[in-house]
Coordinates of C-alpha atoms in Angstrom, one line a residue:
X104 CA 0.0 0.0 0.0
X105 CA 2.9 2.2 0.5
X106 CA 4.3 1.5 -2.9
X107 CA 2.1 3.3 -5.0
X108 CA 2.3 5.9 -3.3
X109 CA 5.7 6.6 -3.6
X110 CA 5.5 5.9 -7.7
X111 CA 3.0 8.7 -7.3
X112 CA 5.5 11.4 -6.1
X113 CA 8.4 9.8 -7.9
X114 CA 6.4 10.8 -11.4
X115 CA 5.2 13.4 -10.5
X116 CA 8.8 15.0 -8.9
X117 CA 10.3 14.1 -12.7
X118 CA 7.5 15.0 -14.7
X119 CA 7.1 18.7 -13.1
X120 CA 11.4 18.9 -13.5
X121 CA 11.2 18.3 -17.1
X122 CA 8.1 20.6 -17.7
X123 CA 9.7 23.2 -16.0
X124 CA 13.1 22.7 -18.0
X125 CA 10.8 22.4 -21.2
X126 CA 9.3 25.7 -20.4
X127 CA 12.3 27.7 -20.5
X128 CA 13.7 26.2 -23.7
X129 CA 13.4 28.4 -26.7
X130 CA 12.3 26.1 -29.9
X131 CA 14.3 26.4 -33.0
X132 CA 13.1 26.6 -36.3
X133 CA 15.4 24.5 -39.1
X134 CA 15.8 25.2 -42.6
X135 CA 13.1 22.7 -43.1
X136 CA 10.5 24.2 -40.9
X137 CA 11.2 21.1 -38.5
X138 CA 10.6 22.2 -34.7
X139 CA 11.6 18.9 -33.4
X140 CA 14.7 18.8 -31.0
X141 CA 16.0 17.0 -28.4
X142 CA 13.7 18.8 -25.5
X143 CA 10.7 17.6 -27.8
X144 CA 12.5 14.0 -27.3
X145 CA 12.8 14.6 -23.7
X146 CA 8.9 15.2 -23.2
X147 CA 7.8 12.1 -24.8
X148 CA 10.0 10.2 -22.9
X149 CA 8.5 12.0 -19.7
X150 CA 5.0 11.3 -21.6
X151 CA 5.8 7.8 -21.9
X152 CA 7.2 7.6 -18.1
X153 CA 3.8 8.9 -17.0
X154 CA 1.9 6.6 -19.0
X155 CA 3.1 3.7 -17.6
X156 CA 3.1 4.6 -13.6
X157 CA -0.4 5.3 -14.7
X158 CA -1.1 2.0 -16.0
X159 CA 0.0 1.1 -12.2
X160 CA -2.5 3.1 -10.9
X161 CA -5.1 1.9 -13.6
X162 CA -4.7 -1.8 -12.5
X163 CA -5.7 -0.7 -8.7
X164 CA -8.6 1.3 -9.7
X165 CA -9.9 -1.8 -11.9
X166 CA -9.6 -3.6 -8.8
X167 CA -11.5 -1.3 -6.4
X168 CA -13.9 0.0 -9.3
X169 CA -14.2 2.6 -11.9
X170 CA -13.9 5.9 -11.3
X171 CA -17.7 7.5 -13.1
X172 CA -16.6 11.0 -12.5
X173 CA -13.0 10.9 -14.4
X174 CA -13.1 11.2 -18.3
X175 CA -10.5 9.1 -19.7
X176 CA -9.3 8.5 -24.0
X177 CA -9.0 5.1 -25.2
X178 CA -5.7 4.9 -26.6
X179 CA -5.5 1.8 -29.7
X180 CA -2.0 2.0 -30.1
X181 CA -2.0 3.3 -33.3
X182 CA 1.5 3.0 -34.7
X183 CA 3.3 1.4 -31.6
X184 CA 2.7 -2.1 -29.4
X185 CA 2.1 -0.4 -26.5
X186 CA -2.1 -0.3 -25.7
X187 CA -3.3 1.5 -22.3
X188 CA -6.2 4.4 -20.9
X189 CA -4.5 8.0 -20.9
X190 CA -6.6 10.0 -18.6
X191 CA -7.3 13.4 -20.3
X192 CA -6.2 15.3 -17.1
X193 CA -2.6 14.2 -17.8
X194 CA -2.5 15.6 -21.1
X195 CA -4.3 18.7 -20.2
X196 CA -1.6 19.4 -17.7
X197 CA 1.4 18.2 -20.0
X198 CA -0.1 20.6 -22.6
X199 CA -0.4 23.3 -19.7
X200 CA 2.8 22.7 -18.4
X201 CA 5.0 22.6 -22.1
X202 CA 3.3 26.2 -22.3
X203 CA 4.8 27.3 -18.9
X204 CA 1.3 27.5 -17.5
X205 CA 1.3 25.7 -13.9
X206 CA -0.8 23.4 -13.0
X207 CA -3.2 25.2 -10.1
X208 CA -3.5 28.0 -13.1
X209 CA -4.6 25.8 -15.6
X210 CA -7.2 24.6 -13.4
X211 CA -7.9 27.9 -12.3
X212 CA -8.7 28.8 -15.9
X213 CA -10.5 25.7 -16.6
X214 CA -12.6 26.4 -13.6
X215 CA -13.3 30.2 -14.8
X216 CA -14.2 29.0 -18.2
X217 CA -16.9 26.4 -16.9
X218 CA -20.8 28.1 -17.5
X219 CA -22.7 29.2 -14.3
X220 CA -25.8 26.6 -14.5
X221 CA -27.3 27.8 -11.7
X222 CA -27.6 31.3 -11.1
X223 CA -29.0 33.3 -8.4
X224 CA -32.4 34.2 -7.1
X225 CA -32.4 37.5 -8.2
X226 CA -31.2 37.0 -11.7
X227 CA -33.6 34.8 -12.5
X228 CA -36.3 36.8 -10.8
X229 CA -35.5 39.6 -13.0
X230 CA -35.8 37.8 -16.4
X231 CA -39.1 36.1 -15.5
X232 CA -40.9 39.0 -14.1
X233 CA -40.9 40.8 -17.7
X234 CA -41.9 37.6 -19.8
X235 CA -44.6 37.1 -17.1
X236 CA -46.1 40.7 -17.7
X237 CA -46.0 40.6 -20.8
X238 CA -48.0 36.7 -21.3
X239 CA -50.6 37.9 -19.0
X240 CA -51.0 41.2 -21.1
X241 CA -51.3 39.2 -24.2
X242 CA -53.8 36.9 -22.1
X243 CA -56.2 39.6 -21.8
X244 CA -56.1 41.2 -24.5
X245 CA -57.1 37.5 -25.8
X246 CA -59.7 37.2 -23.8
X247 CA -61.0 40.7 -23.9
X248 CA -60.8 40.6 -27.8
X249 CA -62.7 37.0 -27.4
X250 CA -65.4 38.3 -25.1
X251 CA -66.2 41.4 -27.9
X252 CA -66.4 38.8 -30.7
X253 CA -68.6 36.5 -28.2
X254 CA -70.9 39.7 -27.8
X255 CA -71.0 40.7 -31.3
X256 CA -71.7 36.8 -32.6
X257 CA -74.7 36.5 -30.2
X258 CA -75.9 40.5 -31.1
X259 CA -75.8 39.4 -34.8
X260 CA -77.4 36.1 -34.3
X261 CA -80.4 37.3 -32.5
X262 CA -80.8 40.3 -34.4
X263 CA -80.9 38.0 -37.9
X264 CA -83.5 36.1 -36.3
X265 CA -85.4 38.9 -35.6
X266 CA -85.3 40.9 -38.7
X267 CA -85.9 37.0 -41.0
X268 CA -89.4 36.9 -38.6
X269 CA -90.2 40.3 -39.2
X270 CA -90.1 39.8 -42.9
X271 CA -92.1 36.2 -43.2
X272 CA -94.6 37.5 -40.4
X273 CA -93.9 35.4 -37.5
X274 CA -92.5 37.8 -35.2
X275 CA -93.6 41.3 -33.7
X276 CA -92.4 44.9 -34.3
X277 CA -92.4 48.0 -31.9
X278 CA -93.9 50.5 -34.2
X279 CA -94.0 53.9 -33.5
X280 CA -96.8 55.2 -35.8
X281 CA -96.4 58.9 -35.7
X282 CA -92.5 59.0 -36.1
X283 CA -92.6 56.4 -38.9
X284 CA -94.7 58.7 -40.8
X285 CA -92.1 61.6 -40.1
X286 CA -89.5 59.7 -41.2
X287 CA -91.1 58.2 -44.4
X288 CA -91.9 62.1 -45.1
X289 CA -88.1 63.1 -44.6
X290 CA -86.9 60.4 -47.2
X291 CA -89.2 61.8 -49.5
X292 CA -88.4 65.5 -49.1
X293 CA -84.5 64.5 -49.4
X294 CA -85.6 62.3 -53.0
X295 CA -87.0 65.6 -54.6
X296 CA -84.8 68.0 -53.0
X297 CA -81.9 65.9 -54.4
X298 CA -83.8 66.5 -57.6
X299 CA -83.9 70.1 -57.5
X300 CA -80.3 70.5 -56.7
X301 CA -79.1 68.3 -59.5
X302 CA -81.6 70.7 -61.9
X303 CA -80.2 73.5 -60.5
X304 CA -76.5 72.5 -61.3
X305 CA -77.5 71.6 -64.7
X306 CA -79.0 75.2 -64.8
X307 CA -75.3 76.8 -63.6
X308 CA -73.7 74.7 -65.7
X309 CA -75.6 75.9 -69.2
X310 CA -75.5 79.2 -68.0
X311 CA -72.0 79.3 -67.4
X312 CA -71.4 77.9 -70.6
X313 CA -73.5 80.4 -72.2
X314 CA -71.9 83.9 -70.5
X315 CA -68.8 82.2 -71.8
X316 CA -70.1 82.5 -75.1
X317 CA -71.4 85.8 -75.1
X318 CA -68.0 86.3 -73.3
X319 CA -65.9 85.6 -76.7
X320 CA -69.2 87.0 -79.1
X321 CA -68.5 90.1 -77.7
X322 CA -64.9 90.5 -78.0
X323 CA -65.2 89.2 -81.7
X324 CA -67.6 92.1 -82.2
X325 CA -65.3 94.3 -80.7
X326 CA -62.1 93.2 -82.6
X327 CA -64.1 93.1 -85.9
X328 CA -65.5 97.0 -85.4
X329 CA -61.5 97.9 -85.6
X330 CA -60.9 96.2 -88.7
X331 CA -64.0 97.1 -90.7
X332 CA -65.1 100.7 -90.8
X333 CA -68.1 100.1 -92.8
X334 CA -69.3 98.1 -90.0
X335 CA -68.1 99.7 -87.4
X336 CA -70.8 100.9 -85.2
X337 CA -73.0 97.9 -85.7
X338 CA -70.2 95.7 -84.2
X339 CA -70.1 97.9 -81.5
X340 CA -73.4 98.1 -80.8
X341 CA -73.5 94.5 -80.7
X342 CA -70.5 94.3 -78.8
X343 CA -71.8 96.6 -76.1
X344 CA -74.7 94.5 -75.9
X345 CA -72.6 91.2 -75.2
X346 CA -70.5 92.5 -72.9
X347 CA -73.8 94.0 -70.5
X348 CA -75.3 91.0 -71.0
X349 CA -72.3 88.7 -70.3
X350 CA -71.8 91.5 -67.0
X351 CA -75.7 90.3 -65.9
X352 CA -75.4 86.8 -66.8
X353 CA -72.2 86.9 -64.1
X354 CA -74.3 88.7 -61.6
X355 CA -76.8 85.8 -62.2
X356 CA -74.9 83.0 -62.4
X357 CA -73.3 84.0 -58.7
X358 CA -77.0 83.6 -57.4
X359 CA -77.9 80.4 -58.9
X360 CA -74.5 79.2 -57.2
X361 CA -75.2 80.4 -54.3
X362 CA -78.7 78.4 -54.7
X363 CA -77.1 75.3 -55.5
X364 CA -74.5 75.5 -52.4
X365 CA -77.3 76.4 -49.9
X366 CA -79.3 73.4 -51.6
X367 CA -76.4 70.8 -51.3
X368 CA -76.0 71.5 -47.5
X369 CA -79.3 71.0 -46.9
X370 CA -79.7 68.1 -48.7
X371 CA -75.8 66.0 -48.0
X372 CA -75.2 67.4 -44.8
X373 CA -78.2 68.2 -42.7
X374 CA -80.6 65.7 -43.6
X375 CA -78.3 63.1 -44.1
X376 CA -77.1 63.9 -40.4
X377 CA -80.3 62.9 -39.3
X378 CA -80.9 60.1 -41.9
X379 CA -77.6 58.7 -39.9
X380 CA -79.3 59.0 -36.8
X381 CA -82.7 57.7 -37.9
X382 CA -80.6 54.2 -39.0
X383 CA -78.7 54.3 -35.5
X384 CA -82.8 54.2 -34.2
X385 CA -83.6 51.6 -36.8
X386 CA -80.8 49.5 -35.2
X387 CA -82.2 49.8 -31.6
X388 CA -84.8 49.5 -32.3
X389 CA -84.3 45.7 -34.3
X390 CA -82.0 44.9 -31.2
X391 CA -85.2 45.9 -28.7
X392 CA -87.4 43.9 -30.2
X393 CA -84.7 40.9 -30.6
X394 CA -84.4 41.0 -26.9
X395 CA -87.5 41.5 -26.3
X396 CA -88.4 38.5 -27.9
X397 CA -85.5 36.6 -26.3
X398 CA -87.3 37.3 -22.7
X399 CA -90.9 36.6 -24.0
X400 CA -89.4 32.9 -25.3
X401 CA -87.5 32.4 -22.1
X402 CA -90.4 33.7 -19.6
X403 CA -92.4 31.2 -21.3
X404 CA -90.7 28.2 -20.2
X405 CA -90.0 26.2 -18.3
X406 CA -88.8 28.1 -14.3
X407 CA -86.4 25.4 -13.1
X408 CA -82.8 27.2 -11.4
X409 CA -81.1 27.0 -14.4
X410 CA -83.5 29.1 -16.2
X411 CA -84.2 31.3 -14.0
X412 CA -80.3 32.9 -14.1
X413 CA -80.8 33.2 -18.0
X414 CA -83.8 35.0 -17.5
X415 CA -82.5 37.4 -15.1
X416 CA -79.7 37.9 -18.0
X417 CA -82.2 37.9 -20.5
X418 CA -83.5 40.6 -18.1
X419 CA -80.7 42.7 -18.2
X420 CA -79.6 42.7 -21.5
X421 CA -83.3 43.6 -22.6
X422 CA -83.3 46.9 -20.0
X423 CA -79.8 48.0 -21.2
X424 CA -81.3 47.7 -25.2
X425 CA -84.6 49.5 -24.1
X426 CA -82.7 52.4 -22.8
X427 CA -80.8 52.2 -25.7
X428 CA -83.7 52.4 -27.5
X429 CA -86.0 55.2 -26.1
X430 CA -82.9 57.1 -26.0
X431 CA -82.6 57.5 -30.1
X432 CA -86.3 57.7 -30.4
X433 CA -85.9 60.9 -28.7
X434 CA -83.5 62.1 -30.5
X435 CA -84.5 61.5 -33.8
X436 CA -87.5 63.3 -32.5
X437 CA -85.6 65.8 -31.6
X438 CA -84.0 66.3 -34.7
X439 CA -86.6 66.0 -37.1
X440 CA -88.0 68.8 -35.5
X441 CA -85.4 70.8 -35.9
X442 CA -84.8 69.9 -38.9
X443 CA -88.5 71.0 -40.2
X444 CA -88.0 74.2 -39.0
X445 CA -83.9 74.7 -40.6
X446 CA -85.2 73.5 -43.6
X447 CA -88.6 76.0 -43.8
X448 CA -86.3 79.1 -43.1
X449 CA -83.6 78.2 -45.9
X450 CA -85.4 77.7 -48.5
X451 CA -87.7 80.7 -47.5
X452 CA -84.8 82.7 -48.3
X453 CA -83.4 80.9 -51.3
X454 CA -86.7 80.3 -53.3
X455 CA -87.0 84.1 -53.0
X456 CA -83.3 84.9 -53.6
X457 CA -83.9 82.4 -57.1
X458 CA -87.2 84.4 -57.9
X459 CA -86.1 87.8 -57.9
X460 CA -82.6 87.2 -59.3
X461 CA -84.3 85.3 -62.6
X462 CA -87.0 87.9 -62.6
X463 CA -84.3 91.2 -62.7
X464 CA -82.1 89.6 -65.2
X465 CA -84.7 88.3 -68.2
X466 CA -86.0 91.6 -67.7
X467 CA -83.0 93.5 -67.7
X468 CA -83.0 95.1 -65.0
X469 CA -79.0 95.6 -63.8
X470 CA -80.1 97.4 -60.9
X471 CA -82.9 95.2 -59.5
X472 CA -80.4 91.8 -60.3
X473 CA -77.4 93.5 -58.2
X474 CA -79.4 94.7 -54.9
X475 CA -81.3 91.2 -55.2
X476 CA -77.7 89.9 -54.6
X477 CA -77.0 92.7 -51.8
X478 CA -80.3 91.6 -50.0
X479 CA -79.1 88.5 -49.6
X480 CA -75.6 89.2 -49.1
X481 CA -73.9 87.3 -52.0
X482 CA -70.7 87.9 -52.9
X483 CA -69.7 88.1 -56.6
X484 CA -66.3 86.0 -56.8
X485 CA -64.0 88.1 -59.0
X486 CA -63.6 87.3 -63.2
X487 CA -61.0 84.6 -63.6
X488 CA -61.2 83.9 -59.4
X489 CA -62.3 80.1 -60.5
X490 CA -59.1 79.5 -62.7
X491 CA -56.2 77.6 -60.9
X492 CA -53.3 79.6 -60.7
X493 CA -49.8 79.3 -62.5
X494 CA -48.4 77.8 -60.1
X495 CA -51.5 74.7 -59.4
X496 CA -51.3 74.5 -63.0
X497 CA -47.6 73.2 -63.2

C-alpha cells in the first residue's frame, strides 16, 4: 500500500522537473521548418514515463472500481505495441505545463471557463418577471378581444332572427306610428330636393357655358369693329350688348351658385345627419325587439334554477337595449323637428333669392339683379377667381 504511493510522487517530482526545464527552452526553427529537437524528445519520454506509472494506478482502480466521474481516452495503439487508458487530465496538464502554465493555473482557468448553471435568485427573478407581464398582457387582450367577438356573434345572431321573422310574419315589431310617418316624409323630401339641386347644377352649368359664349361674341364684335369701318358701329353696338349682357349673366350666375350650395348642404349634410341617426334608431330598435323577444321565449318556459339565471340575464340585457332604444327615439324626435323648421327658413330665403334674381335679369333690369344679390348678401367671386393659378397648374 505504500508502494504506490511513492511511484505517485516519484512521477510526479520528474514529470514537473522536465516541464519546468521544457518551459524555459526556446524552440528552434530548421531550414526545413522542423521544430523537433532534443527537449521535444525529452517530453515524450517523460509522456511515456507517465503513461506507464499510470497504467500502475489503472490496475488498482480496476480492482477497487471505476472511477464515473474521471473522463478518460481510449488509446489503440495506433503505430506502436504499447495499448493502455491516458486520462485526459494528464495531457491537459502536460499541454499546460509545455506552455509554462502551472498546473493550479490551468485549473484555475479551466474552472473560470466552466458556465454558471445555476444562477441566483435575483437573476432569475429579473428575467421572469418581464416575460410574465407581458404573457398575462397578451392573455387579456385574448380574452378581452374573445369576449367582444362572443358579444357581437350573439348581437348578430339574435338580431338576424329577428329581422328573417319580421319579414315572413312570425314575429312582432315596436312600431312607432307617428315618427314612422315623419320619417317616411323626410326620405321623400330629401328624393325631390336631391332633384332640385341636381336641376339647379344643370342650370349653372348651361349658363356658365352660355356667359362664356357671349364672353368671346362680344370680344369678336369688338375686334371686328377695328378692322372694318363700314361696319363699325353695328359691331359695337352688338359688342356693347354682349359684354352687358355677359356682366348680368355673371351677376346671375353668382346667385344660382349660391342656390345650388345652400341646396347641397341642406340636402348632404343636414338631412343626411339625421338620416344617420334615424338608421342608428332603426338599429335599436331591431335589437329591442330581438331581446325583447329573447325574454318573452325564455319567460315562457320552463322556471327550473337554471332558467331562471338566463332569465335574469335575459333581463338585463333587454333593459340596457330599451334604454338604448328610447334614448334615439328621442332624438330623432328631436331632430326631425329641428330639422322641419332649418329646412322651412332656408329655403324661404333661397326660393325668393332664385325668384327675384331670374326675374331682374330676363328683364333686364341691372339694378334690381345686383341689390337682389345685396339683400341677400352674395358675394360676386371676382372674373377669372375660379381658374387655378400658375403655379396649381404646373
Amino acid at each position: 500500500m505504500i508502494k504506490p504511493n511513492l511511484d505517485s510522487e516519484y512521477r510526479s517530482t520528474m514529470a514537473d522537473s522536465i516541464m519546468s526545464k521544457a518551459a524555459t527552452m526556446e524552440i528552434p526553427i530548421n531550414s526545413n521548418g522542423d521544430t523537433r529537437t532534443a527537449e521535444d524528445d525529452s517530453l515524450e519520454q517523460a509522456a511515456q514515463i507517465d503513461w506507464s506509472l499510470e497504467r500502475k494506478d489503472l490496475q488498482q482502480v480496476m480492482v477497487s472500481g471505476p472511477n464515473l466521474n474521471e473522463t478518460s481516452i481510449v488509446s489503440g495503439g495506433y503505430g506502436g505495441a504499447a495499448e493502455g487508458i491516458i486520462p485526459t487530465s494528464s495531457i491537459k496538464d502536460l499541454r499546460s505545463k509545455s506552455r509554462g502554465i502551472p498546473h493550479s493555473q490551468s485549473v484555475t482557468s479551466r474552472i473560470a471557463r466552466q458556465p454558471d448553471h445555476h444562477p441566483g435568485p435575483s437573476m432569475h427573478h429579473s428575467n421572469s418577471h418581464p416575460t410574465m407581464m407581458s404573457e398575462e398582457a397578451t392573455r387579456g387582450i385574448a380574452v378581452e378581444k374573445f369576449d367582444s367577438v362572443k358579444k357581437w356573434s350573439i348581437n348578430t345572431y339574435k338580431c338576424t332572427k329577428q329581422m328573417f321573422s319580421e319579414r315572413f310574419g312570425r314575429g312582432t315589431r315596436t312600431v312607432d306610428l307617428e315618427l314612422e310617418a315623419q320619417i317616411d316624409v323626410l326620405r321623400e323630401t330629401k328624393l325631390k330636393y336631391e332633384h332640385i339641386l341636381r336641376l339647379a347644377q344643370a342650370l349653372s352649368g348651361h349658363f356658365y357655358n352660355m356667359v362664356q359664349t357671349q364672353q368671346a361674341l362680344g370680344d369678336t364684335f369688338a375686334d371686328l369693329s377695328q378692322k372694318s369701318p363700314e361696319l363699325q358701329d353695328e359691331f359695337g353696338y352688338n359688342a356693347e350688348t354682349q359684354r352687358l349682357l355677359c356682366k348680368n349673366g355673371e351677376t346671375l350666375l353668382g346667385a344660382v351658385n349660391f342656390f345650388v350650395s345652400s341646396i347641397n348642404t341642406l340636402v348632404n349634410k343636414t338631412m343626411e345627419d339625421t338620416l344617420m341617426t334615424i338608421k342608428l334608431y332603426e338599429n335599436a330598435r331591431l335589437e329591442y325587439d330581438a331581446y325583447r323577444t329573447d325574454l318573452e321565449e325564455l319567460s315562457a318556459g320552463p322556471r327550473d334554477a337554471a332558467t331562471m339565471v338566463r332569465i335574469e340575464v335575459a333581463q338585463q340585457e333587454y333593459q340596457i337595449h330599451k334604454d338604448k332604444y328610447e334614448r334615439l327615439r328621442s332624438d330623432v324626435t328631436i331632430k326631425l323637428k329641428f330639422l322641419e323648421e332649418n329646412k322651412v327658413k332656408v329655403m324661404h330665403k333661397q326660393l325668393l333669392l332664385f325668384h327675384n334674381a331670374i326675374s331682374a335679369y330676363f328683364a333686364g333690369n341691372q339694378q334690381q339683379l345686383e341689390q337682389t344679390l345685396r339683400q341677400f348678401s352674395v358675394k360676386l367671386k371676382p372674373p377669372g377667381s375660379d381658374k387655378p393659378s400658375w403655379l396649381e397648374e404646373q
